[in-house]
mmCIF file of C-alpha atoms and ligand atoms in Angstrom:
data_model
loop_
_atom_site.group_PDB
_atom_site.id
_atom_site.type_symbol
_atom_site.label_atom_id
_atom_site.label_comp_id
_atom_site.label_asym_id
_atom_site.label_seq_id
_atom_site.Cartn_x
_atom_site.Cartn_y
_atom_site.Cartn_z
ATOM 1 C CA GLY A 255 6.599 -12.762 -4.020
ATOM 2 C CA HIS A 256 6.916 -9.011 -4.677
ATOM 3 C CA GLU A 257 7.407 -7.494 -1.169
ATOM 4 C CA VAL A 258 10.875 -8.786 -0.419
ATOM 5 C CA ALA A 259 13.858 -8.343 2.139
ATOM 6 C CA ALA A 260 16.954 -10.147 1.034
ATOM 7 C CA GLU A 261 20.605 -10.532 1.890
ATOM 8 C CA THR A 262 23.317 -9.444 -1.007
ATOM 9 C CA THR A 263 25.760 -12.093 -1.961
ATOM 10 C CA ASP A 264 28.278 -9.804 -0.022
ATOM 11 C CA GLY A 265 25.966 -9.912 3.136
ATOM 12 C CA ARG A 266 24.101 -6.741 3.007
ATOM 13 C CA ARG A 267 20.471 -6.631 4.221
ATOM 14 C CA VAL A 268 18.230 -4.920 0.996
ATOM 15 C CA ALA A 269 14.686 -4.672 -0.100
ATOM 16 C CA LEU A 270 14.396 -5.636 -3.408
ATOM 17 C CA ILE A 271 12.793 -3.334 -6.282
ATOM 18 C CA HIS A 272 10.284 -5.496 -8.194
ATOM 19 C CA HIS A 273 9.555 -2.602 -11.002
ATOM 20 C CA LEU A 274 11.547 0.082 -12.293
ATOM 21 C CA PRO A 275 10.142 3.315 -14.059
ATOM 22 C CA CYS A 276 12.225 4.310 -16.958
ATOM 23 C CA GLY A 277 11.917 8.105 -15.284
ATOM 24 C CA GLU A 278 12.330 9.964 -18.558
ATOM 25 C CA CYS A 279 9.080 9.197 -20.376
ATOM 26 C CA ALA A 280 6.166 11.402 -20.581
ATOM 27 C CA ARG A 281 4.175 9.516 -18.043
ATOM 28 C CA CYS A 282 7.262 9.038 -15.683
ATOM 29 C CA LEU A 283 7.405 12.844 -15.656
ATOM 30 C CA ALA A 284 3.831 13.435 -15.258
ATOM 31 C CA GLY A 285 4.028 11.351 -11.775
ATOM 32 C CA HIS A 286 2.615 8.131 -13.504
ATOM 33 C CA GLU A 287 5.542 6.162 -12.782
ATOM 34 C CA SER A 288 3.426 2.785 -12.577
ATOM 35 C CA THR A 289 2.242 3.216 -16.049
ATOM 36 C CA CYS A 290 5.322 3.643 -17.778
ATOM 37 C CA ASP A 291 6.232 0.939 -20.352
ATOM 38 C CA GLU A 292 9.671 -0.048 -18.941
ATOM 39 C CA PHE A 293 7.414 -0.368 -15.677
ATOM 40 C CA ARG A 294 5.572 -3.525 -16.873
ATOM 41 C CA ARG A 295 8.843 -5.344 -16.929
ATOM 42 C CA ALA A 296 9.292 -7.458 -13.410
ATOM 43 C CA THR A 297 12.933 -6.557 -12.179
ATOM 44 C CA ILE A 298 13.104 -9.347 -9.637
ATOM 45 C CA THR A 299 13.850 -12.815 -11.296
ATOM 46 C CA PRO A 300 12.438 -15.589 -10.637
ATOM 47 C CA GLY A 301 10.571 -14.043 -7.932
ATOM 48 C CA GLY A 302 10.598 -13.159 -4.110
ATOM 49 C CA PHE A 303 9.879 -16.497 -2.876
ATOM 50 C CA ALA A 304 12.915 -17.946 -4.613
ATOM 51 C CA GLU A 305 15.766 -18.833 -2.462
ATOM 52 C CA VAL A 306 18.079 -17.112 -4.831
ATOM 53 C CA ALA A 307 17.210 -14.170 -6.993
ATOM 54 C CA VAL A 308 18.354 -11.429 -9.311
ATOM 55 C CA ALA A 309 17.029 -8.267 -8.726
ATOM 56 C CA ALA A 310 17.772 -4.918 -10.960
ATOM 57 C CA ASP A 311 17.680 -2.679 -8.124
ATOM 58 C CA PHE A 312 17.783 -2.905 -4.340
ATOM 59 C CA ILE A 313 17.732 -0.181 -1.209
ATOM 60 C CA ALA A 314 19.848 -0.958 1.770
ATOM 61 C CA LEU A 315 18.089 -1.418 5.047
ATOM 62 C CA PRO A 316 18.996 -0.009 8.390
ATOM 63 C CA ASP A 317 20.279 -2.396 11.180
ATOM 64 C CA GLY A 318 17.010 -1.464 13.279
ATOM 65 C CA VAL A 319 14.537 -2.868 11.039
ATOM 66 C CA GLY A 320 13.796 -6.656 11.344
ATOM 67 C CA ASP A 321 13.353 -8.894 8.386
ATOM 68 C CA ALA A 322 9.637 -9.264 8.683
ATOM 69 C CA ARG A 323 9.367 -5.591 9.041
ATOM 70 C CA ALA A 324 11.666 -5.047 6.217
ATOM 71 C CA THR A 325 9.028 -6.605 3.671
ATOM 72 C CA TYR A 326 6.571 -3.870 4.538
ATOM 73 C CA ALA A 327 9.079 -1.018 2.594
ATOM 74 C CA GLU A 328 7.129 -2.328 -0.809
ATOM 75 C CA PRO A 329 3.542 -1.767 0.594
ATOM 76 C CA LEU A 330 4.177 1.352 2.731
ATOM 77 C CA ALA A 331 5.937 2.889 -0.375
ATOM 78 C CA CYS A 332 2.821 2.432 -2.356
ATOM 79 C CA VAL A 333 0.974 3.756 0.038
ATOM 80 C CA LEU A 334 3.155 6.830 0.596
ATOM 81 C CA ARG A 335 3.002 7.487 -2.955
ATOM 82 C CA ALA A 336 -0.925 7.197 -3.287
ATOM 83 C CA ALA A 337 -1.180 9.728 0.060
ATOM 84 C CA GLU A 338 0.522 12.615 -2.043
ATOM 85 C CA ARG A 339 -3.170 12.201 -4.044
ATOM 86 C CA VAL A 340 -5.161 12.838 -0.942
ATOM 87 C CA PRO A 341 -5.945 16.355 0.316
ATOM 88 C CA GLN A 342 -5.251 16.796 4.010
ATOM 89 C CA GLY A 343 -8.006 16.988 6.588
ATOM 90 C CA ARG A 344 -10.710 14.620 7.354
ATOM 91 C CA VAL A 345 -9.821 11.491 5.684
ATOM 92 C CA LEU A 346 -11.940 7.995 5.698
ATOM 93 C CA VAL A 347 -10.215 4.694 5.309
ATOM 94 C CA VAL A 348 -12.492 2.027 3.645
ATOM 95 C CA GLY A 349 -11.272 -1.304 4.304
ATOM 96 C CA HIS A 350 -9.181 -1.749 7.206
ATOM 97 C CA GLY A 351 -7.255 -4.661 6.682
ATOM 98 C CA PHE A 352 -3.127 -4.236 6.334
ATOM 99 C CA ILE A 353 -3.034 -1.472 3.535
ATOM 100 C CA GLY A 354 -5.983 0.198 5.092
ATOM 101 C CA ARG A 355 -3.625 0.522 8.483
ATOM 102 C CA LEU A 356 -0.645 1.335 6.707
ATOM 103 C CA PHE A 357 -2.733 4.411 4.989
ATOM 104 C CA ALA A 358 -4.471 5.423 8.769
ATOM 105 C CA ALA A 359 -0.758 5.415 10.036
ATOM 106 C CA VAL A 360 0.460 7.706 7.213
ATOM 107 C CA LEU A 361 -2.488 9.918 7.077
ATOM 108 C CA ARG A 362 -2.103 10.662 11.166
ATOM 109 C CA ARG A 363 1.659 11.087 10.898
ATOM 110 C CA ARG A 364 0.811 13.935 8.482
ATOM 111 C CA GLY A 365 -1.967 15.326 10.543
ATOM 112 C CA ASP A 366 -5.307 14.061 9.024
ATOM 113 C CA GLU A 367 -8.073 13.371 11.345
ATOM 114 C CA VAL A 368 -8.583 9.548 9.946
ATOM 115 C CA PHE A 369 -11.899 7.345 10.471
ATOM 116 C CA VAL A 370 -12.078 4.003 9.535
ATOM 117 C CA ARG A 371 -14.517 1.341 8.018
ATOM 118 C CA ASP A 372 -14.519 -2.295 7.365
ATOM 119 C CA THR A 373 -17.416 -4.758 6.182
ATOM 120 C CA GLU A 374 -16.308 -7.224 8.581
ATOM 121 C CA PRO A 375 -16.936 -6.614 12.166
ATOM 122 C CA GLY A 376 -14.118 -6.448 14.618
ATOM 123 C CA ARG A 377 -12.170 -4.812 11.798
ATOM 124 C CA GLY A 378 -13.484 -1.393 11.564
ATOM 125 C CA GLY A 379 -12.758 1.658 13.941
ATOM 126 C CA ARG A 380 -13.634 5.083 14.677
ATOM 127 C CA ASP A 381 -16.266 6.067 11.554
ATOM 128 C CA THR A 382 -17.088 9.152 10.362
ATOM 129 C CA ASP A 383 -19.073 11.643 11.977
ATOM 130 C CA GLY A 384 -19.701 13.987 9.231
ATOM 131 C CA PRO A 385 -18.639 14.822 5.844
ATOM 132 C CA VAL A 386 -14.915 14.023 5.333
ATOM 133 C CA ASP A 387 -12.348 15.587 2.819
ATOM 134 C CA ALA A 388 -11.131 12.652 1.095
ATOM 135 C CA ALA A 389 -11.570 9.107 1.115
ATOM 136 C CA VAL A 390 -9.285 6.016 0.492
ATOM 137 C CA LEU A 391 -10.727 3.026 -1.153
ATOM 138 C CA CYS A 392 -8.517 -0.244 -0.126
ATOM 139 C CA ALA A 393 -10.829 -2.500 -0.749
ATOM 140 C CA PRO A 394 -13.046 -3.906 -3.811
ATOM 141 C CA ALA A 395 -16.691 -2.978 -2.184
ATOM 142 C CA GLY A 396 -17.424 0.188 -0.518
ATOM 143 C CA GLY A 397 -16.934 2.769 -2.973
ATOM 144 C CA ASP A 398 -20.381 4.379 -3.362
ATOM 145 C CA ASP A 399 -20.383 4.837 0.469
ATOM 146 C CA ALA A 400 -16.881 6.265 0.156
ATOM 147 C CA LEU A 401 -18.321 8.947 -2.409
ATOM 148 C CA GLY A 402 -21.254 9.416 -0.137
ATOM 149 C CA ALA A 403 -19.309 10.285 2.947
ATOM 150 C CA LEU A 404 -17.272 13.075 0.647
ATOM 151 C CA GLN A 405 -17.748 16.794 1.045
ATOM 152 C CA PRO A 406 -18.848 18.629 -2.071
ATOM 153 C CA GLY A 407 -15.415 18.919 -3.942
ATOM 154 C CA GLY A 408 -14.000 15.867 -2.237
ATOM 155 C CA THR A 409 -11.479 13.427 -3.311
ATOM 156 C CA LEU A 410 -11.665 9.509 -3.749
ATOM 157 C CA LEU A 411 -8.628 7.616 -4.143
ATOM 158 C CA VAL A 412 -9.070 4.310 -5.758
ATOM 159 C CA PHE A 413 -6.203 2.078 -4.353
ATOM 160 C CA ALA A 414 -7.885 -1.210 -5.137
ATOM 161 C CA PRO A 415 -9.597 -3.029 -8.069
ATOM 162 C CA ALA A 416 -13.123 -1.432 -7.565
ATOM 163 C CA ALA A 417 -16.587 -2.301 -8.420
ATOM 164 C CA PRO A 418 -18.331 0.265 -10.783
ATOM 165 C CA LEU A 419 -19.175 3.357 -8.982
ATOM 166 C CA ASP A 420 -22.426 5.664 -9.112
ATOM 167 C CA LEU A 421 -21.134 8.715 -11.043
ATOM 168 C CA ASP A 422 -24.181 10.730 -10.596
ATOM 169 C CA ALA A 423 -22.704 11.771 -6.904
ATOM 170 C CA VAL A 424 -19.413 12.902 -8.765
ATOM 171 C CA TYR A 425 -21.320 15.196 -10.915
ATOM 172 C CA ARG A 426 -23.617 16.688 -8.343
ATOM 173 C CA ASN A 427 -21.419 17.073 -6.007
ATOM 174 C CA GLU A 428 -18.071 17.998 -8.086
ATOM 175 C CA LEU A 429 -15.922 15.055 -6.809
ATOM 176 C CA GLN A 430 -12.718 14.131 -7.779
ATOM 177 C CA ILE A 431 -11.509 10.420 -8.296
ATOM 178 C CA VAL A 432 -8.208 9.678 -8.573
ATOM 179 C CA GLY A 433 -6.142 6.179 -8.608
ATOM 180 C CA ALA A 434 -2.819 5.232 -7.333
ATOM 181 C CA ARG A 435 -0.989 1.872 -8.124
ATOM 182 C CA SER A 436 2.451 0.807 -7.075
ATOM 183 C CA ALA A 437 5.459 2.777 -5.911
ATOM 184 C CA THR A 438 8.827 4.186 -7.256
ATOM 185 C CA PRO A 439 12.463 3.865 -5.807
ATOM 186 C CA ARG A 440 12.017 7.110 -4.224
ATOM 187 C CA HIS A 441 9.039 6.138 -2.395
ATOM 188 C CA MET A 442 10.799 2.723 -1.487
ATOM 189 C CA GLU A 443 13.488 4.987 0.417
ATOM 190 C CA GLN A 444 11.050 7.131 2.464
ATOM 191 C CA ALA A 445 9.300 3.986 3.344
ATOM 192 C CA ILE A 446 12.405 2.285 4.704
ATOM 193 C CA ALA A 447 13.059 5.389 6.684
ATOM 194 C CA LEU A 448 9.661 5.589 8.245
ATOM 195 C CA LEU A 449 9.661 1.873 8.930
ATOM 196 C CA THR A 450 10.949 2.121 12.645
ATOM 197 C CA GLU A 451 8.757 5.303 13.213
ATOM 198 C CA LEU A 452 5.413 4.140 12.292
ATOM 199 C CA LYS A 453 2.975 2.037 14.311
ATOM 200 C CA LEU A 454 2.110 -0.516 11.944
ATOM 201 C CA PRO A 455 0.270 -3.996 12.436
ATOM 202 C CA GLU A 456 2.601 -6.932 13.322
ATOM 203 C CA PRO A 457 2.881 -9.688 10.816
ATOM 204 C CA THR A 458 2.272 -13.381 10.977
ATOM 205 C CA VAL A 459 5.799 -15.066 10.183
ATOM 206 C CA LEU A 460 5.773 -18.709 8.859
ATOM 207 C CA PRO A 461 8.589 -20.572 7.318
ATOM 208 C CA LEU A 462 8.118 -20.975 3.485
ATOM 209 C CA GLU A 463 7.181 -24.789 3.876
ATOM 210 C CA ARG A 464 3.913 -23.594 5.585
ATOM 211 C CA PHE A 465 3.120 -21.447 2.384
ATOM 212 C CA SER A 466 -0.367 -22.787 1.938
ATOM 213 C CA GLU A 467 -1.179 -22.754 5.569
ATOM 214 C CA GLY A 468 -0.229 -18.681 5.668
ATOM 215 C CA LEU A 469 -2.237 -18.504 2.457
ATOM 216 C CA GLU A 470 -5.397 -19.791 4.058
ATOM 217 C CA LEU A 471 -4.922 -17.678 7.100
ATOM 218 C CA TYR A 472 -4.727 -14.686 5.044
ATOM 219 C CA ARG A 473 -8.034 -15.528 2.709
ATOM 220 C CA SER A 474 -9.742 -16.385 5.599
ATOM 221 C CA ARG A 475 -9.110 -13.276 7.051
ATOM 222 C CA LYS A 476 -7.543 -14.673 10.078
ATOM 223 C CA ALA A 477 -4.316 -12.832 9.812
ATOM 224 C CA LEU A 478 -3.840 -9.243 8.318
ATOM 225 C CA LYS A 479 -0.411 -10.021 6.847
ATOM 226 C CA ILE A 480 1.853 -13.228 6.308
ATOM 227 C CA VAL A 481 5.502 -13.014 6.087
ATOM 228 C CA PHE A 482 7.328 -16.066 5.091
ATOM 229 C CA THR A 483 11.092 -16.692 6.030
ATOM 230 C CA PRO A 484 13.492 -19.081 3.950
HETATM 231 ZN ZN1 ZN B 610 8.848 6.055 -18.220
HETATM 232 ZN ZN1 ZN B 611 2.741 -4.889 -2.678
#
């Protein structure tokens, strides 16, 4: 319920902002806005699945973006912010679900050579043909393999709650590990501007009454992304 397209009481279509950094503290200024103390407070009440909600901030949606696609603004914003920490070049995306596909689209757009990997047969794609400059971990597993795929000096971006990693490779190959979590309003604006341009996976759209069915489709990995409509 934190990826929300909504209509304001005066009829404007908007994407809601679910957490807000203060923008002024040391962590915000260092670019770690999602660790700002202010950021802990949810700014959509009672939440994104409510028929009526109060939001502290929102961003206008262009007419060309449909409601279902508009819910991608938030995850895409998280990916855009995270991608700023990924060096350009040959990049391996581990976990080719919805988020992995957003990463692949964003990285390709900026000119990277992108490889993908997923434990589930049928979800993978073109895997690596040699060492990569960077890897993006979008799944809880596969971190050690991702470290093993890196060139010496390469970077692993952790974008999911990850299992323990074997740090010996980090020491021997002088690797970098960075994390990124969530987004800022600035990245939401960038994401909204890209929503029509990027080739992104289609969602499964269901009415809110079919919530548990949608959840089951997602958990059983039969659907990449579920969007509920009121
Ligand atoms: Zn702050
Ligand atoms: Zn999200």
